[in-house]
Amino acid sequence: MHTNAYSDFKASLLEQASELRARIRSGTHTATTSGVASSLLQGNVVILPSEWAGEFLLYCQNNPVACPLIGVSRPGDPTLPDLGQDLDIRTDVPEYQVFRNGERNEKVSDIKSLWQEDFVTFVLGCSFSFEDALSRAGLSVRNVEQGLNVSMFRSNITTRPSGRFHGNMVVSMRPFASADAIRAIQVTTRLPKAHGAPVHIGNPELIGIQDINTPDFGDPVTIRPGELPLFWACGVTPQLALENARLPIAITHVPGKMLLTERLNEELAVL
């Protein structure tokens, strides 16, 4: 892409991102972020006290496919300037999930009243970031096509523990015809910071999923005759590790309602 055209393209995307984050801050956008602001990197969010940050950082490093790290804040700092100039993690997620002693408690639209001076924010890559790449490759992404949140499931795939953080992987599912499945693997392999290639293809029971039409998170989507379900590692995985670690308090995004950054997906792609 020509330099000027690229600059104009990115400026247009950043304007979209700024407008959407303004709607999120005002509470007028509380829906899933799947299919919005295409080409911009979206992130899963985990916020926890600094006492636990070292262990959680190692958990991410131990599990780079499920927890691809794209940003970490300084303790007590709600900004992440590398991911967005005006980004404020206390207000810029459509909906937050609060964990207390490992239990999912309230959901809130902002966390200003909950913010602590020792909070550290981790931002992890998200499969929503590769949905645009799939679409540009001529593939139809079913959850986007149907205007739904992606289907997410608890699997029996274990993660590598770190201290008190442990648990099984959560996976997201998108169905494709056989020929399209091969192309989807090729496209997503280039995006390791958005979970990369699928971790499983085909029979969901082999990874502990009993009913493909009843996701643990998100919405059920249509699977047409002859289609293969493809399963990618999902950034909801750390939420299970938070349940098991039983921190006094931790905060995440609600599954499917991501942090929209000002980084382009292609900036983190590999050849």
Tab-separated table of C-alpha atoms in Angstrom:
chain	number	residue	atom	x	y	z
A	1	MET	CA	0.000	0.000	0.000
A	2	HIS	CA	1.350	3.452	-0.944
A	3	THR	CA	2.612	5.452	2.043
A	4	ASN	CA	-0.019	8.198	1.773
A	5	ALA	CA	-2.814	5.706	1.162
A	6	TYR	CA	-1.637	3.646	4.152
A	7	SER	CA	-1.535	6.734	6.358
A	8	ASP	CA	-5.056	7.691	5.284
A	9	PHE	CA	-6.257	4.122	5.869
A	10	LYS	CA	-4.793	4.008	9.371
A	11	ALA	CA	-6.109	7.507	10.193
A	12	SER	CA	-9.597	6.372	9.204
A	13	LEU	CA	-9.307	3.283	11.403
A	14	LEU	CA	-8.078	5.302	14.373
A	15	GLU	CA	-10.994	7.679	13.964
A	16	GLN	CA	-13.339	4.687	14.037
A	17	ALA	CA	-11.600	3.385	17.157
A	18	SER	CA	-11.798	6.756	18.901
A	19	GLU	CA	-15.496	7.096	18.104
A	20	LEU	CA	-16.253	3.571	19.308
A	21	ARG	CA	-14.314	4.020	22.546
A	22	ALA	CA	-16.235	7.252	23.136
A	23	ARG	CA	-19.480	5.280	22.817
A	24	ILE	CA	-18.114	2.624	25.158
A	25	ARG	CA	-17.135	5.260	27.753
A	26	SER	CA	-20.580	6.838	27.589
A	27	GLY	CA	-22.267	3.458	27.981
A	28	THR	CA	-24.000	3.563	24.603
A	29	HIS	CA	-22.016	0.587	23.255
A	30	THR	CA	-22.202	-2.401	25.599
A	31	ALA	CA	-22.387	-5.143	22.964
A	32	THR	CA	-19.778	-7.565	21.646
A	33	THR	CA	-16.900	-6.040	19.678
A	34	SER	CA	-16.796	-8.862	17.116
A	35	GLY	CA	-16.779	-7.416	13.613
A	36	VAL	CA	-16.202	-3.792	14.668
A	37	ALA	CA	-13.262	-1.562	13.672
A	38	SER	CA	-11.850	-4.213	11.377
A	39	SER	CA	-8.044	-4.388	11.064
A	40	LEU	CA	-7.446	-2.995	14.566
A	41	LEU	CA	-5.985	-5.192	17.289
A	42	GLN	CA	-8.468	-6.152	20.001
A	43	GLY	CA	-7.444	-7.339	23.437
A	44	ASN	CA	-8.562	-9.506	26.328
A	45	VAL	CA	-8.105	-7.795	29.684
A	46	VAL	CA	-6.926	-9.074	33.069
A	47	ILE	CA	-6.476	-6.620	35.948
A	48	LEU	CA	-5.082	-7.793	39.277
A	49	PRO	CA	-3.082	-6.561	42.290
A	50	SER	CA	0.666	-6.191	41.730
A	51	GLU	CA	1.362	-8.894	44.347
A	52	TRP	CA	0.030	-11.413	41.822
A	53	ALA	CA	1.418	-9.821	38.653
A	54	GLY	CA	4.698	-11.769	38.522
A	55	GLU	CA	2.962	-15.134	38.741
A	56	PHE	CA	0.410	-14.126	36.135
A	57	LEU	CA	3.093	-12.802	33.785
A	58	LEU	CA	4.806	-16.191	33.958
A	59	TYR	CA	1.440	-17.903	33.311
A	60	CYS	CA	1.145	-15.878	30.087
A	61	GLN	CA	4.721	-16.699	29.117
A	62	ASN	CA	4.063	-20.391	29.819
A	63	ASN	CA	0.953	-20.340	27.597
A	64	PRO	CA	1.679	-17.969	24.676
A	65	VAL	CA	-0.966	-19.460	22.366
A	66	ALA	CA	-3.846	-18.982	24.816
A	67	CYS	CA	-2.378	-15.849	26.457
A	68	PRO	CA	-0.430	-13.882	23.813
A	69	LEU	CA	0.758	-10.825	25.703
A	70	ILE	CA	0.437	-7.496	23.858
A	71	GLY	CA	0.569	-4.995	26.730
A	72	VAL	CA	1.259	-4.574	30.459
A	73	SER	CA	0.697	-1.418	32.494
A	74	ARG	CA	2.724	0.039	35.329
A	75	PRO	CA	1.164	-0.565	38.781
A	76	GLY	CA	-1.666	1.870	39.442
A	77	ASP	CA	-1.517	3.385	35.930
A	78	PRO	CA	-4.830	3.040	34.022
A	79	THR	CA	-3.247	4.078	30.721
A	80	LEU	CA	-1.568	1.927	28.084
A	81	PRO	CA	-0.016	4.492	25.704
A	82	ASP	CA	1.552	1.830	23.465
A	83	LEU	CA	-1.943	0.550	22.680
A	84	GLY	CA	-3.864	3.836	22.547
A	85	GLN	CA	-3.033	7.476	23.183
A	86	ASP	CA	-6.205	8.305	25.112
A	87	LEU	CA	-6.913	4.785	26.356
A	88	ASP	CA	-8.196	4.464	29.936
A	89	ILE	CA	-8.602	0.871	31.048
A	90	ARG	CA	-11.136	1.927	33.710
A	91	THR	CA	-13.715	3.000	31.123
A	92	ASP	CA	-12.796	1.636	27.689
A	93	VAL	CA	-14.145	-1.928	27.874
A	94	PRO	CA	-17.864	-2.415	27.068
A	95	GLU	CA	-18.447	-4.528	30.198
A	96	TYR	CA	-16.235	-5.779	33.025
A	97	GLN	CA	-16.422	-8.957	35.090
A	98	VAL	CA	-15.372	-8.630	38.737
A	99	PHE	CA	-13.925	-11.713	40.468
A	100	ARG	CA	-13.814	-11.930	44.263
A	101	ASN	CA	-12.007	-14.877	45.854
A	102	GLY	CA	-12.237	-16.712	42.540
A	103	GLU	CA	-15.987	-16.235	42.186
A	104	ARG	CA	-17.617	-14.293	39.361
A	105	ASN	CA	-19.475	-11.478	41.083
A	106	GLU	CA	-20.838	-8.290	39.613
A	107	LYS	CA	-20.587	-7.041	36.046
A	108	VAL	CA	-20.062	-3.297	35.652
A	109	SER	CA	-19.736	-0.757	32.825
A	110	ASP	CA	-16.690	0.981	34.329
A	111	ILE	CA	-14.280	0.296	37.174
A	112	LYS	CA	-13.382	3.795	38.391
A	113	SER	CA	-14.859	3.109	41.826
A	114	LEU	CA	-13.025	-0.229	42.054
A	115	TRP	CA	-9.617	1.004	40.918
A	116	GLN	CA	-6.667	0.343	43.250
A	117	GLU	CA	-3.235	1.958	43.244
A	118	ASP	CA	-1.570	-1.453	42.972
A	119	PHE	CA	-3.598	-2.722	39.994
A	120	VAL	CA	-1.630	-4.009	36.999
A	121	THR	CA	-3.367	-4.424	33.635
A	122	PHE	CA	-2.495	-7.202	31.215
A	123	VAL	CA	-3.797	-7.060	27.637
A	124	LEU	CA	-3.764	-10.299	25.667
A	125	GLY	CA	-4.387	-10.894	21.976
A	126	CYS	CA	-7.856	-11.886	20.773
A	127	SER	CA	-9.192	-13.997	17.927
A	128	PHE	CA	-11.518	-11.150	16.930
A	129	SER	CA	-8.383	-9.582	15.472
A	130	PHE	CA	-8.091	-12.293	12.832
A	131	GLU	CA	-11.738	-12.199	11.783
A	132	ASP	CA	-10.953	-9.264	9.496
A	133	ALA	CA	-8.037	-11.202	7.969
A	134	LEU	CA	-10.345	-14.159	7.342
A	135	SER	CA	-12.932	-11.914	5.703
A	136	ARG	CA	-10.310	-10.281	3.484
A	137	ALA	CA	-9.228	-13.776	2.414
A	138	GLY	CA	-12.772	-14.318	1.154
A	139	LEU	CA	-13.963	-16.447	4.057
A	140	SER	CA	-17.283	-15.928	5.796
A	141	VAL	CA	-16.973	-15.755	9.597
A	142	ARG	CA	-20.211	-17.208	10.918
A	143	ASN	CA	-20.541	-15.221	14.168
A	144	VAL	CA	-19.932	-11.963	12.276
A	145	GLU	CA	-22.279	-13.041	9.492
A	146	GLN	CA	-25.030	-13.741	12.036
A	147	GLY	CA	-24.307	-10.702	14.219
A	148	LEU	CA	-23.522	-12.897	17.234
A	149	ASN	CA	-20.793	-13.266	19.804
A	150	VAL	CA	-18.406	-16.105	18.988
A	151	SER	CA	-19.030	-19.521	20.600
A	152	MET	CA	-16.546	-20.258	23.402
A	153	PHE	CA	-16.106	-23.524	25.284
A	154	ARG	CA	-14.248	-24.901	28.288
A	155	SER	CA	-11.995	-27.673	26.951
A	156	ASN	CA	-9.976	-30.494	28.495
A	157	ILE	CA	-6.718	-29.082	27.075
A	158	THR	CA	-4.505	-28.304	30.042
A	159	THR	CA	-2.410	-25.167	30.372
A	160	ARG	CA	1.036	-24.966	31.923
A	161	PRO	CA	0.636	-23.641	35.496
A	162	SER	CA	2.458	-20.800	37.216
A	163	GLY	CA	2.286	-20.717	40.996
A	164	ARG	CA	-1.357	-20.384	41.920
A	165	PHE	CA	-2.551	-19.921	38.310
A	166	HIS	CA	-3.688	-23.102	36.560
A	167	GLY	CA	-6.606	-24.539	34.603
A	168	ASN	CA	-7.803	-25.808	31.235
A	169	MET	CA	-7.903	-23.854	27.992
A	170	VAL	CA	-10.999	-22.046	26.744
A	171	VAL	CA	-11.436	-22.303	22.972
A	172	SER	CA	-13.441	-20.288	20.455
A	173	MET	CA	-15.151	-22.046	17.551
A	174	ARG	CA	-15.821	-21.017	13.962
A	175	PRO	CA	-17.206	-23.487	11.374
A	176	PHE	CA	-15.902	-23.743	7.788
A	177	ALA	CA	-16.281	-26.006	4.770
A	178	SER	CA	-13.241	-28.275	4.338
A	179	ALA	CA	-11.489	-26.221	1.647
A	180	ASP	CA	-12.124	-22.990	3.559
A	181	ALA	CA	-10.819	-24.577	6.766
A	182	ILE	CA	-7.416	-25.077	5.130
A	183	ARG	CA	-7.334	-21.423	4.100
A	184	ALA	CA	-8.442	-20.315	7.575
A	185	ILE	CA	-5.504	-22.199	9.087
A	186	GLN	CA	-3.090	-20.527	6.677
A	187	VAL	CA	-4.462	-17.050	7.398
A	188	THR	CA	-4.503	-17.314	11.178
A	189	THR	CA	-1.066	-18.918	11.420
A	190	ARG	CA	0.352	-15.506	10.435
A	191	LEU	CA	-1.192	-13.904	13.532
A	192	PRO	CA	0.370	-15.530	16.624
A	193	LYS	CA	-0.514	-12.514	18.787
A	194	ALA	CA	-4.171	-13.255	17.959
A	195	HIS	CA	-3.819	-16.937	18.986
A	196	GLY	CA	-2.440	-18.115	15.640
A	197	ALA	CA	-3.551	-21.417	14.101
A	198	PRO	CA	-6.383	-23.560	15.510
A	199	VAL	CA	-5.549	-25.922	18.365
A	200	HIS	CA	-8.150	-28.492	17.256
A	201	ILE	CA	-10.206	-29.330	14.181
A	202	GLY	CA	-13.273	-31.543	13.969
A	203	ASN	CA	-14.788	-33.758	16.674
A	204	PRO	CA	-15.444	-31.490	19.695
A	205	GLU	CA	-15.746	-34.451	22.080
A	206	LEU	CA	-12.011	-35.131	21.693
A	207	ILE	CA	-11.325	-31.891	23.584
A	208	GLY	CA	-14.063	-32.377	26.157
A	209	ILE	CA	-16.939	-30.492	24.503
A	210	GLN	CA	-20.143	-32.520	24.767
A	211	ASP	CA	-22.597	-30.178	23.013
A	212	ILE	CA	-21.305	-27.913	20.253
A	213	ASN	CA	-24.618	-26.042	20.266
A	214	THR	CA	-24.341	-25.039	23.943
A	215	PRO	CA	-21.268	-22.830	24.403
A	216	ASP	CA	-20.027	-21.957	27.888
A	217	PHE	CA	-19.547	-18.334	26.805
A	218	GLY	CA	-20.877	-16.339	23.859
A	219	ASP	CA	-23.628	-17.449	21.495
A	220	PRO	CA	-24.389	-20.638	19.567
A	221	VAL	CA	-23.858	-20.220	15.818
A	222	THR	CA	-25.180	-22.215	12.871
A	223	ILE	CA	-23.045	-25.146	11.733
A	224	ARG	CA	-24.136	-26.212	8.244
A	225	PRO	CA	-24.030	-29.783	6.924
A	226	GLY	CA	-20.528	-30.779	5.875
A	227	GLU	CA	-18.789	-28.002	7.801
A	228	LEU	CA	-15.885	-28.587	10.177
A	229	PRO	CA	-15.704	-26.777	13.522
A	230	LEU	CA	-12.300	-25.123	14.006
A	231	PHE	CA	-11.219	-24.340	17.553
A	232	TRP	CA	-8.769	-21.602	18.458
A	233	ALA	CA	-7.205	-20.910	21.852
A	234	CYS	CA	-9.185	-18.140	23.543
A	235	GLY	CA	-8.220	-15.263	25.802
A	236	VAL	CA	-10.968	-16.220	28.242
A	237	THR	CA	-8.541	-18.968	29.372
A	238	PRO	CA	-7.003	-16.753	32.113
A	239	GLN	CA	-10.446	-16.290	33.637
A	240	LEU	CA	-10.481	-19.985	34.572
A	241	ALA	CA	-6.990	-19.581	36.034
A	242	LEU	CA	-8.303	-16.634	38.079
A	243	GLU	CA	-11.110	-18.803	39.411
A	244	ASN	CA	-8.576	-21.417	40.497
A	245	ALA	CA	-6.086	-18.926	41.984
A	246	ARG	CA	-8.848	-17.340	44.094
A	247	LEU	CA	-7.441	-13.822	44.241
A	248	PRO	CA	-9.226	-11.464	46.674
A	249	ILE	CA	-10.110	-9.304	43.653
A	250	ALA	CA	-9.453	-9.379	39.924
A	251	ILE	CA	-11.202	-7.757	36.978
A	252	THR	CA	-11.534	-8.928	33.380
A	253	HIS	CA	-13.554	-8.104	30.288
A	254	VAL	CA	-16.853	-9.930	29.852
A	255	PRO	CA	-16.226	-12.607	27.180
A	256	GLY	CA	-16.663	-11.138	23.699
A	257	LYS	CA	-16.508	-7.519	24.871
A	258	MET	CA	-12.928	-6.569	24.173
A	259	LEU	CA	-10.556	-3.643	24.502
A	260	LEU	CA	-10.139	-1.893	21.143
A	261	THR	CA	-6.564	-0.702	20.611
A	262	GLU	CA	-4.969	1.642	18.090
A	263	ARG	CA	-2.550	-0.984	16.769
A	264	LEU	CA	-3.081	-2.626	13.403
A	265	ASN	CA	-3.318	-6.409	13.289
A	266	GLU	CA	-0.773	-6.427	10.465
A	267	GLU	CA	1.812	-4.732	12.710
A	268	LEU	CA	2.028	-7.943	14.741
A	269	ALA	CA	1.704	-10.390	11.820
A	270	VAL	CA	4.506	-12.707	10.740
A	271	LEU	CA	5.342	-13.675	7.170
